[in-house]
PDB file of C-alpha atoms in Angstrom:
ATOM      1  CA  ARG B   5     -94.165  59.642 -87.725  1.00 60.00           C
ATOM      2  CA  ILE B   6     -92.159  60.588 -90.823  1.00 62.00           C
ATOM      3  CA  ASP B   7     -89.301  61.191 -88.761  1.00 70.00           C
ATOM      4  CA  LEU B   8     -89.480  57.885 -86.675  1.00 70.00           C
ATOM      5  CA  VAL B   9     -89.515  55.733 -90.122  1.00 72.00           C
ATOM      6  CA  ASN B  10     -86.346  58.363 -91.212  1.00 77.00           C
ATOM      7  CA  GLU B  11     -84.780  56.807 -87.752  1.00 80.00           C
ATOM      8  CA  ILE B  12     -85.477  53.826 -88.593  1.00 81.00           C
ATOM      9  CA  ILE B  13     -83.957  53.936 -91.807  1.00 83.00           C
ATOM     10  CA  GLU B  14     -80.977  56.010 -91.004  1.00 86.00           C
ATOM     11  CA  LEU B  15     -80.422  52.948 -88.395  1.00 84.00           C
ATOM     12  CA  ALA B  16     -80.650  50.354 -90.717  1.00 87.00           C
ATOM     13  CA  TYR B  17     -78.347  51.720 -93.089  1.00 87.00           C
ATOM     14  CA  LEU B  18     -75.655  52.209 -90.318  1.00 89.00           C
ATOM     15  CA  THR B  19     -76.400  49.266 -88.857  1.00 88.00           C
ATOM     16  CA  LYS B  20     -75.290  47.629 -92.335  1.00 89.00           C
ATOM     17  CA  ASP B  21     -71.975  49.269 -92.561  1.00 91.00           C
ATOM     18  CA  GLU B  22     -71.610  48.424 -89.278  1.00 90.00           C
ATOM     19  CA  ILE B  23     -72.042  44.588 -90.045  1.00 88.00           C
ATOM     20  CA  ASN B  24     -69.858  45.198 -93.147  1.00 90.00           C
ATOM     21  CA  ALA B  25     -67.250  47.004 -91.340  1.00 91.00           C
ATOM     22  CA  VAL B  26     -66.624  44.233 -88.859  1.00 88.00           C
ATOM     23  CA  LYS B  27     -66.767  41.528 -91.843  1.00 89.00           C
ATOM     24  CA  LYS B  28     -63.832  43.383 -93.448  1.00 89.00           C
ATOM     25  CA  ALA B  29     -62.122  43.510 -90.165  1.00 86.00           C
ATOM     26  CA  THR B  30     -62.340  39.752 -89.818  1.00 86.00           C
ATOM     27  CA  LEU B  31     -61.252  38.952 -92.973  1.00 85.00           C
ATOM     28  CA  GLU B  32     -58.033  41.007 -92.207  1.00 83.00           C
ATOM     29  CA  LEU B  33     -57.277  38.816 -89.606  1.00 80.00           C
ATOM     30  CA  THR B  34     -58.344  35.479 -91.002  1.00 78.00           C
ATOM     31  CA  ASP B  35     -54.533  34.560 -91.639  1.00 78.00           C
ATOM     32  CA  GLU B  36     -53.078  35.378 -88.669  1.00 76.00           C
ATOM     33  CA  ILE B  37     -56.085  33.648 -86.239  1.00 75.00           C
ATOM     34  CA  ASP B  38     -59.278  31.505 -85.982  1.00 81.00           C
ATOM     35  CA  VAL B  39     -62.025  33.460 -86.561  1.00 80.00           C
ATOM     36  CA  SER B  40     -64.925  30.840 -87.141  1.00 84.00           C
ATOM     37  CA  GLY B  41     -66.027  32.017 -83.442  1.00 87.00           C
ATOM     38  CA  VAL B  42     -66.697  36.071 -84.958  1.00 88.00           C
ATOM     39  CA  ASP B  43     -68.155  34.369 -88.013  1.00 89.00           C
ATOM     40  CA  GLU B  44     -70.881  32.728 -85.882  1.00 91.00           C
ATOM     41  CA  ILE B  45     -71.633  36.276 -84.307  1.00 91.00           C
ATOM     42  CA  ILE B  46     -71.923  38.038 -87.390  1.00 90.00           C
ATOM     43  CA  VAL B  47     -74.283  35.297 -88.863  1.00 92.00           C
ATOM     44  CA  LEU B  48     -76.537  36.390 -85.856  1.00 92.00           C
ATOM     45  CA  ALA B  49     -75.765  39.760 -86.333  1.00 91.00           C
ATOM     46  CA  GLU B  50     -77.167  39.404 -89.795  1.00 90.00           C
ATOM     47  CA  VAL B  51     -80.129  37.288 -88.928  1.00 91.00           C
ATOM     48  CA  GLU B  52     -81.299  40.389 -86.792  1.00 90.00           C
ATOM     49  CA  PHE B  53     -80.645  42.701 -89.868  1.00 90.00           C
ATOM     50  CA  VAL B  54     -82.974  40.903 -91.607  1.00 88.00           C
ATOM     51  CA  ASP B  55     -85.609  40.401 -89.490  1.00 88.00           C
ATOM     52  CA  GLU B  56     -85.327  44.396 -88.844  1.00 86.00           C
ATOM     53  CA  ARG B  57     -84.213  44.312 -85.162  1.00 89.00           C
ATOM     54  CA  TYR B  58     -81.550  46.812 -85.782  1.00 87.00           C
ATOM     55  CA  GLU B  59     -80.265  47.135 -82.453  1.00 89.00           C
ATOM     56  CA  ARG B  60     -79.768  43.357 -81.870  1.00 91.00           C
ATOM     57  CA  ALA B  61     -77.774  43.465 -84.775  1.00 91.00           C
ATOM     58  CA  GLY B  62     -75.886  46.437 -83.474  1.00 90.00           C
ATOM     59  CA  GLU B  63     -75.261  44.458 -80.270  1.00 92.00           C
ATOM     60  CA  TYR B  64     -74.101  41.550 -82.153  1.00 92.00           C
ATOM     61  CA  VAL B  65     -71.377  43.967 -83.892  1.00 92.00           C
ATOM     62  CA  GLU B  66     -69.782  45.082 -80.526  1.00 92.00           C
ATOM     63  CA  LYS B  67     -69.864  41.425 -79.513  1.00 92.00           C
ATOM     64  CA  ALA B  68     -68.155  40.459 -82.569  1.00 90.00           C
ATOM     65  CA  TYR B  69     -65.599  43.451 -82.050  1.00 90.00           C
ATOM     66  CA  ASP B  70     -65.210  41.871 -78.554  1.00 90.00           C
ATOM     67  CA  LYS B  71     -64.801  38.432 -79.882  1.00 88.00           C
ATOM     68  CA  MET B  72     -61.562  39.321 -82.107  1.00 87.00           C
ATOM     69  CA  ILE B  73     -59.826  41.410 -79.182  1.00 85.00           C
ATOM     70  CA  GLU B  74     -60.086  37.933 -77.259  1.00 86.00           C
ATOM     71  CA  LEU B  75     -59.044  36.224 -79.575  1.00 83.00           C
ATOM     72  CA  GLN B  76     -55.977  38.394 -80.713  1.00 82.00           C
ATOM     73  CA  SER B  77     -55.055  38.118 -76.845  1.00 82.00           C
ATOM     74  CA  ILE B  78     -55.222  34.358 -77.150  1.00 80.00           C
ATOM     75  CA  GLU B  79     -52.662  34.281 -79.824  1.00 78.00           C
ATOM     76  CA  ALA B  80     -50.703  36.890 -78.730  1.00 77.00           C
ATOM     77  CA  LYS B  81     -50.606  34.813 -75.026  1.00 79.00           C
ATOM     78  CA  ALA B  82     -49.538  31.965 -77.426  1.00 78.00           C
ATOM     79  CA  GLU B  83     -47.247  33.303 -79.262  1.00 77.00           C
ATOM     80  CA  VAL B  84     -45.028  34.865 -76.111  1.00 76.00           C
ATOM     81  CA  VAL B  85     -45.408  31.148 -74.178  1.00 77.00           C
ATOM     82  CA  TYR B  86     -44.051  29.635 -77.758  1.00 79.00           C
ATOM     83  CA  LEU B  87     -41.180  32.371 -78.080  1.00 81.00           C
ATOM     84  CA  ALA B  88     -40.243  31.544 -74.842  1.00 83.00           C
ATOM     85  CA  ALA B  89     -40.452  27.897 -74.985  1.00 84.00           C
ATOM     86  CA  ARG B  90     -38.497  28.147 -77.744  1.00 88.00           C
ATOM     87  CA  GLN B  91     -35.744  30.590 -76.492  1.00 85.00           C
ATOM     88  CA  ASN B  92     -35.305  28.156 -73.021  1.00 87.00           C
ATOM     89  CA  ILE B  93     -34.618  24.926 -74.784  1.00 88.00           C
ATOM     90  CA  GLU B  94     -32.215  26.724 -77.153  1.00 88.00           C
ATOM     91  CA  THR B  95     -30.893  28.234 -74.194  1.00 89.00           C
ATOM     92  CA  PHE B  96     -30.458  24.550 -72.907  1.00 86.00           C
ATOM     93  CA  LEU B  97     -28.581  23.137 -75.766  1.00 87.00           C
ATOM     94  CA  ARG B  98     -26.347  25.793 -75.981  1.00 88.00           C
ATOM     95  CA  GLU B  99     -25.603  24.943 -72.530  1.00 88.00           C
ATOM     96  CA  ASN B 100     -25.775  21.127 -72.153  1.00 89.00           C
ATOM     97  CA  TRP B 101     -24.740  20.330 -76.167  1.00 88.00           C
ATOM     98  CA  GLU B 102     -21.401  18.593 -74.716  1.00 88.00           C
ATOM     99  CA  VAL B 103     -23.439  16.467 -72.215  1.00 87.00           C
ATOM    100  CA  LEU B 104     -25.956  15.839 -75.009  1.00 86.00           C
ATOM    101  CA  LEU B 105     -23.235  14.907 -76.990  1.00 89.00           C
ATOM    102  CA  GLY B 106     -21.684  12.605 -74.891  1.00 90.00           C
ATOM    103  CA  SER B 107     -24.900  11.021 -73.866  1.00 89.00           C
ATOM    104  CA  VAL B 108     -25.571  10.314 -77.615  1.00 88.00           C
ATOM    105  CA  ILE B 109     -22.265   8.806 -78.433  1.00 90.00           C
ATOM    106  CA  ALA B 110     -22.199   6.877 -74.811  1.00 88.00           C
ATOM    107  CA  ILE B 111     -25.695   5.205 -75.746  1.00 85.00           C
ATOM    108  CA  PHE B 112     -24.068   4.273 -80.020  1.00 85.00           C
ATOM    109  CA  VAL B 113     -21.142   2.665 -78.383  1.00 83.00           C
ATOM    110  CA  PHE B 114     -23.416   0.870 -75.637  1.00 80.00           C
ATOM    111  CA  PHE B 115     -25.360  -0.679 -78.674  1.00 80.00           C
ATOM    112  CA  PHE B 116     -22.331  -1.455 -80.973  1.00 78.00           C
ATOM    113  CA  LEU B 117     -20.855  -3.161 -77.974  1.00 77.00           C
ATOM    114  CA  PHE B 118     -23.290  -4.815 -76.561  1.00 80.00           C
ATOM    115  CA  GLY B 119     -26.365  -4.711 -78.784  1.00 78.00           C
ATOM    116  CA  ARG B 120     -25.823  -8.116 -80.217  1.00 78.00           C
ATOM    117  CA  ARG B 121     -25.499  -9.676 -76.696  1.00 80.00           C
ATOM    118  CA  LEU B 122     -28.783  -8.046 -75.644  1.00 83.00           C
ATOM    119  CA  LYS B 123     -30.482  -9.435 -78.631  1.00 83.00           C
ATOM    120  CA  ARG B 124     -28.866 -12.887 -78.237  1.00 84.00           C
ATOM    121  CA  SER B 125     -30.097 -12.374 -74.398  1.00 88.00           C
ATOM    122  CA  PHE B 126     -33.858 -11.970 -75.761  1.00 89.00           C
ATOM    123  CA  LEU B 127     -33.945 -14.502 -78.018  1.00 90.00           C
ATOM    124  CA  LYS B 128     -32.758 -16.768 -75.438  1.00 90.00           C
ATOM    125  CA  ARG B 129     -35.162 -15.528 -72.483  1.00 92.00           C
ATOM    126  CA  LYS B 130     -37.873 -16.233 -75.132  1.00 93.00           C
ATOM    127  CA  ILE B 131     -36.298 -19.840 -76.803  1.00 92.00           C
ATOM    128  CA  LYS B 132     -36.874 -20.547 -72.455  1.00 93.00           C
ATOM    129  CA  ALA B 133     -40.323 -19.521 -72.772  1.00 94.00           C
ATOM    130  CA  ASN B 134     -41.664 -21.085 -75.613  1.00 93.00           C
ATOM    131  CA  TYR B 135     -39.820 -24.502 -74.121  1.00 93.00           C
ATOM    132  CA  ALA B 136     -41.715 -23.861 -70.703  1.00 94.00           C
ATOM    133  CA  GLU B 137     -45.006 -23.447 -72.732  1.00 92.00           C
ATOM    134  CA  ILE B 138     -44.441 -26.867 -74.476  1.00 93.00           C
ATOM    135  CA  GLU B 139     -43.644 -28.674 -71.257  1.00 93.00           C
ATOM    136  CA  VAL B 140     -47.159 -27.042 -70.167  1.00 93.00           C
ATOM    137  CA  LEU B 141     -49.346 -28.252 -73.160  1.00 92.00           C
ATOM    138  CA  LYS B 142     -47.932 -31.768 -72.735  1.00 93.00           C
ATOM    139  CA  GLY B 143     -48.818 -32.122 -69.446  1.00 93.00           C
ATOM    140  CA  GLU B 144     -52.449 -30.734 -70.750  1.00 92.00           C
ATOM    141  CA  ILE B 145     -52.368 -33.654 -73.072  1.00 92.00           C
ATOM    142  CA  ARG B 146     -51.073 -36.157 -70.211  1.00 92.00           C
ATOM    143  CA  LEU B 147     -54.075 -35.123 -68.509  1.00 92.00           C
ATOM    144  CA  SER B 148     -56.211 -35.280 -71.145  1.00 92.00           C
ATOM    145  CA  GLN B 149     -55.282 -38.503 -72.116  1.00 92.00           C
ATOM    146  CA  GLU B 150     -55.662 -39.543 -68.076  1.00 91.00           C
ATOM    147  CA  VAL B 151     -59.354 -38.442 -67.977  1.00 91.00           C
ATOM    148  CA  TYR B 152     -60.098 -40.274 -71.340  1.00 90.00           C
ATOM    149  CA  PHE B 153     -58.832 -43.620 -71.166  1.00 91.00           C
ATOM    150  CA  ILE B 154     -58.227 -44.403 -67.254  1.00 90.00           C
ATOM    151  CA  LYS B 155     -61.574 -42.095 -65.754  1.00 89.00           C
ATOM    152  CA  GLY B 156     -63.938 -42.020 -68.923  1.00 90.00           C
ATOM    153  CA  GLN B 157     -64.321 -38.655 -68.267  1.00 89.00           C
ATOM    154  CA  MET B 158     -64.585 -36.952 -71.281  1.00 87.00           C
ATOM    155  CA  SER B 159     -66.064 -37.231 -74.436  1.00 89.00           C
ATOM    156  CA  GLU B 160     -64.007 -39.010 -77.569  1.00 89.00           C
ATOM    157  CA  SER B 161     -64.878 -36.063 -80.037  1.00 89.00           C
ATOM    158  CA  GLU B 162     -63.792 -33.430 -76.861  1.00 89.00           C
ATOM    159  CA  TYR B 163     -60.240 -35.686 -75.989  1.00 90.00           C
ATOM    160  CA  HIS B 164     -59.731 -35.267 -80.214  1.00 91.00           C
ATOM    161  CA  ILE B 165     -60.246 -31.759 -80.399  1.00 91.00           C
ATOM    162  CA  LYS B 166     -58.039 -31.272 -77.055  1.00 90.00           C
ATOM    163  CA  ILE B 167     -55.289 -33.426 -78.294  1.00 92.00           C
ATOM    164  CA  LYS B 168     -55.072 -31.764 -81.748  1.00 92.00           C
ATOM    165  CA  ILE B 169     -55.130 -27.941 -80.214  1.00 91.00           C
ATOM    166  CA  TYR B 170     -52.349 -28.847 -78.051  1.00 90.00           C
ATOM    167  CA  SER B 171     -50.640 -30.571 -80.759  1.00 93.00           C
ATOM    168  CA  GLU B 172     -50.830 -27.786 -83.417  1.00 92.00           C
ATOM    169  CA  LYS B 173     -49.784 -25.542 -80.571  1.00 93.00           C
ATOM    170  CA  ILE B 174     -46.647 -27.109 -79.476  1.00 93.00           C
ATOM    171  CA  ARG B 175     -45.607 -27.484 -83.556  1.00 93.00           C
ATOM    172  CA  THR B 176     -46.035 -23.835 -83.498  1.00 94.00           C
ATOM    173  CA  LEU B 177     -43.916 -23.289 -80.868  1.00 92.00           C
ATOM    174  CA  ASN B 178     -41.342 -25.976 -81.965  1.00 93.00           C
ATOM    175  CA  LYS B 179     -40.892 -23.660 -85.005  1.00 94.00           C
ATOM    176  CA  ASP B 180     -40.939 -20.942 -83.735  1.00 94.00           C
ATOM    177  CA  THR B 181     -37.922 -22.197 -81.000  1.00 92.00           C
ATOM    178  CA  ALA B 182     -36.021 -23.310 -84.270  1.00 92.00           C
ATOM    179  CA  MET B 183     -36.256 -20.035 -86.040  1.00 92.00           C
ATOM    180  CA  LEU B 184     -34.871 -18.115 -82.763  1.00 90.00           C
ATOM    181  CA  SER B 185     -31.968 -21.018 -82.524  1.00 89.00           C
ATOM    182  CA  GLU B 186     -30.742 -19.983 -85.962  1.00 87.00           C
ATOM    183  CA  LYS B 187     -31.068 -16.475 -85.407  1.00 85.00           C
ATOM    184  CA  ILE B 188     -28.750 -17.385 -82.201  1.00 82.00           C
ATOM    185  CA  GLU B 189     -26.600 -18.970 -84.441  1.00 82.00           C
ATOM    186  CA  GLY B 190     -26.108 -16.689 -87.265  1.00 76.00           C
ATOM    187  CA  THR B 191     -25.248 -13.753 -84.062  1.00 69.00           C
ATOM    188  CA  LYS B 192     -22.356 -16.142 -83.550  1.00 66.00           C
ATOM    189  CA  LYS B 193     -21.481 -16.497 -86.590  1.00 67.00           C
ATOM    190  CA  ARG B 194     -21.049 -12.875 -87.465  1.00 63.00           C
ATOM    191  CA  ASN B 195     -19.456 -12.384 -84.182  1.00 61.00           C
ATOM    192  CA  LYS B 196     -16.725 -15.212 -84.994  1.00 64.00           C
ATOM    193  CA  ILE B 197     -16.280 -13.571 -88.411  1.00 59.00           C
ATOM    194  CA  LYS B 198     -16.150  -9.866 -87.130  1.00 57.00           C
ATOM    195  CA  LYS B 199     -13.497 -11.444 -84.504  1.00 60.00           C
ATOM    196  CA  GLU B 200     -11.388 -13.302 -86.769  1.00 62.00           C
ATOM    197  CA  LEU B 201     -11.204 -10.303 -89.216  1.00 60.00           C
ATOM    198  CA  LEU B 202      -9.999  -7.911 -86.434  1.00 60.00           C
ATOM    199  CA  GLU B 203      -7.389 -10.383 -85.344  1.00 63.00           C
ATOM    200  CA  ASN B 204      -6.452 -10.797 -88.838  1.00 62.00           C
ATOM    201  CA  GLY B 205      -5.823  -6.753 -88.960  1.00 59.00           C
ATOM    202  CA  THR B 206      -4.026  -6.742 -86.145  1.00 56.00           C
ATOM    203  CA  LYS B 207      -1.389  -9.358 -87.119  1.00 55.00           C
ATOM    204  CA  GLU B 208      -0.927  -7.847 -90.460  1.00 57.00           C
ATOM    205  CA  LYS B 209      -0.310  -4.188 -88.913  1.00 54.00           C
ATOM    206  CA  LYS B 210       2.635  -6.249 -86.633  1.00 56.00           C
ATOM    207  CA  LYS B 211       4.172  -7.600 -89.570  1.00 55.00           C
ATOM    208  CA  GLY B 212       4.022  -4.535 -91.191  1.00 52.00           C
TER     209      GLY B 212
END
């Protein structure tokens, strides 16, 4: 009986030491990997220890070590993949930097030469779309007038509400269209001034 008690006490001390050891090992890895999964297993080991199920606690300690090894393996693989990807990118840049630089310069030159033209084209398309929408709204107004005045199939309140909504939308579109037209004119003026400055500079060089 005494021997059994001594064995249990000895197992308790041994298990406690094992739990402390795995906790210390986990702390040492905290800065390197995410050990939250290991911490969860250690908590289970401590619960088993408090309940005096020392063998179960020892099993959880072993699982904690297995989890640490697994996480370290995943971290090592991730680092290998990262280093390989980084090396591939660096190699690609070294071998193709001239092509990449040429592409960047080509894109820059394209937008420098045609950026304003593209902007004007976009603004013109927007204005055209606004005009088309205005015509649709005017058609809706004419239809509402026909239904209300000629056919008498619309109430006065409904008619006034629809006319008000359509008219407000048309005013908003007209205002937006006017602003877009001003932007186009401003772009044209800036281009004209830029062209005149370039021409004057060319003339001055010829005189010199």
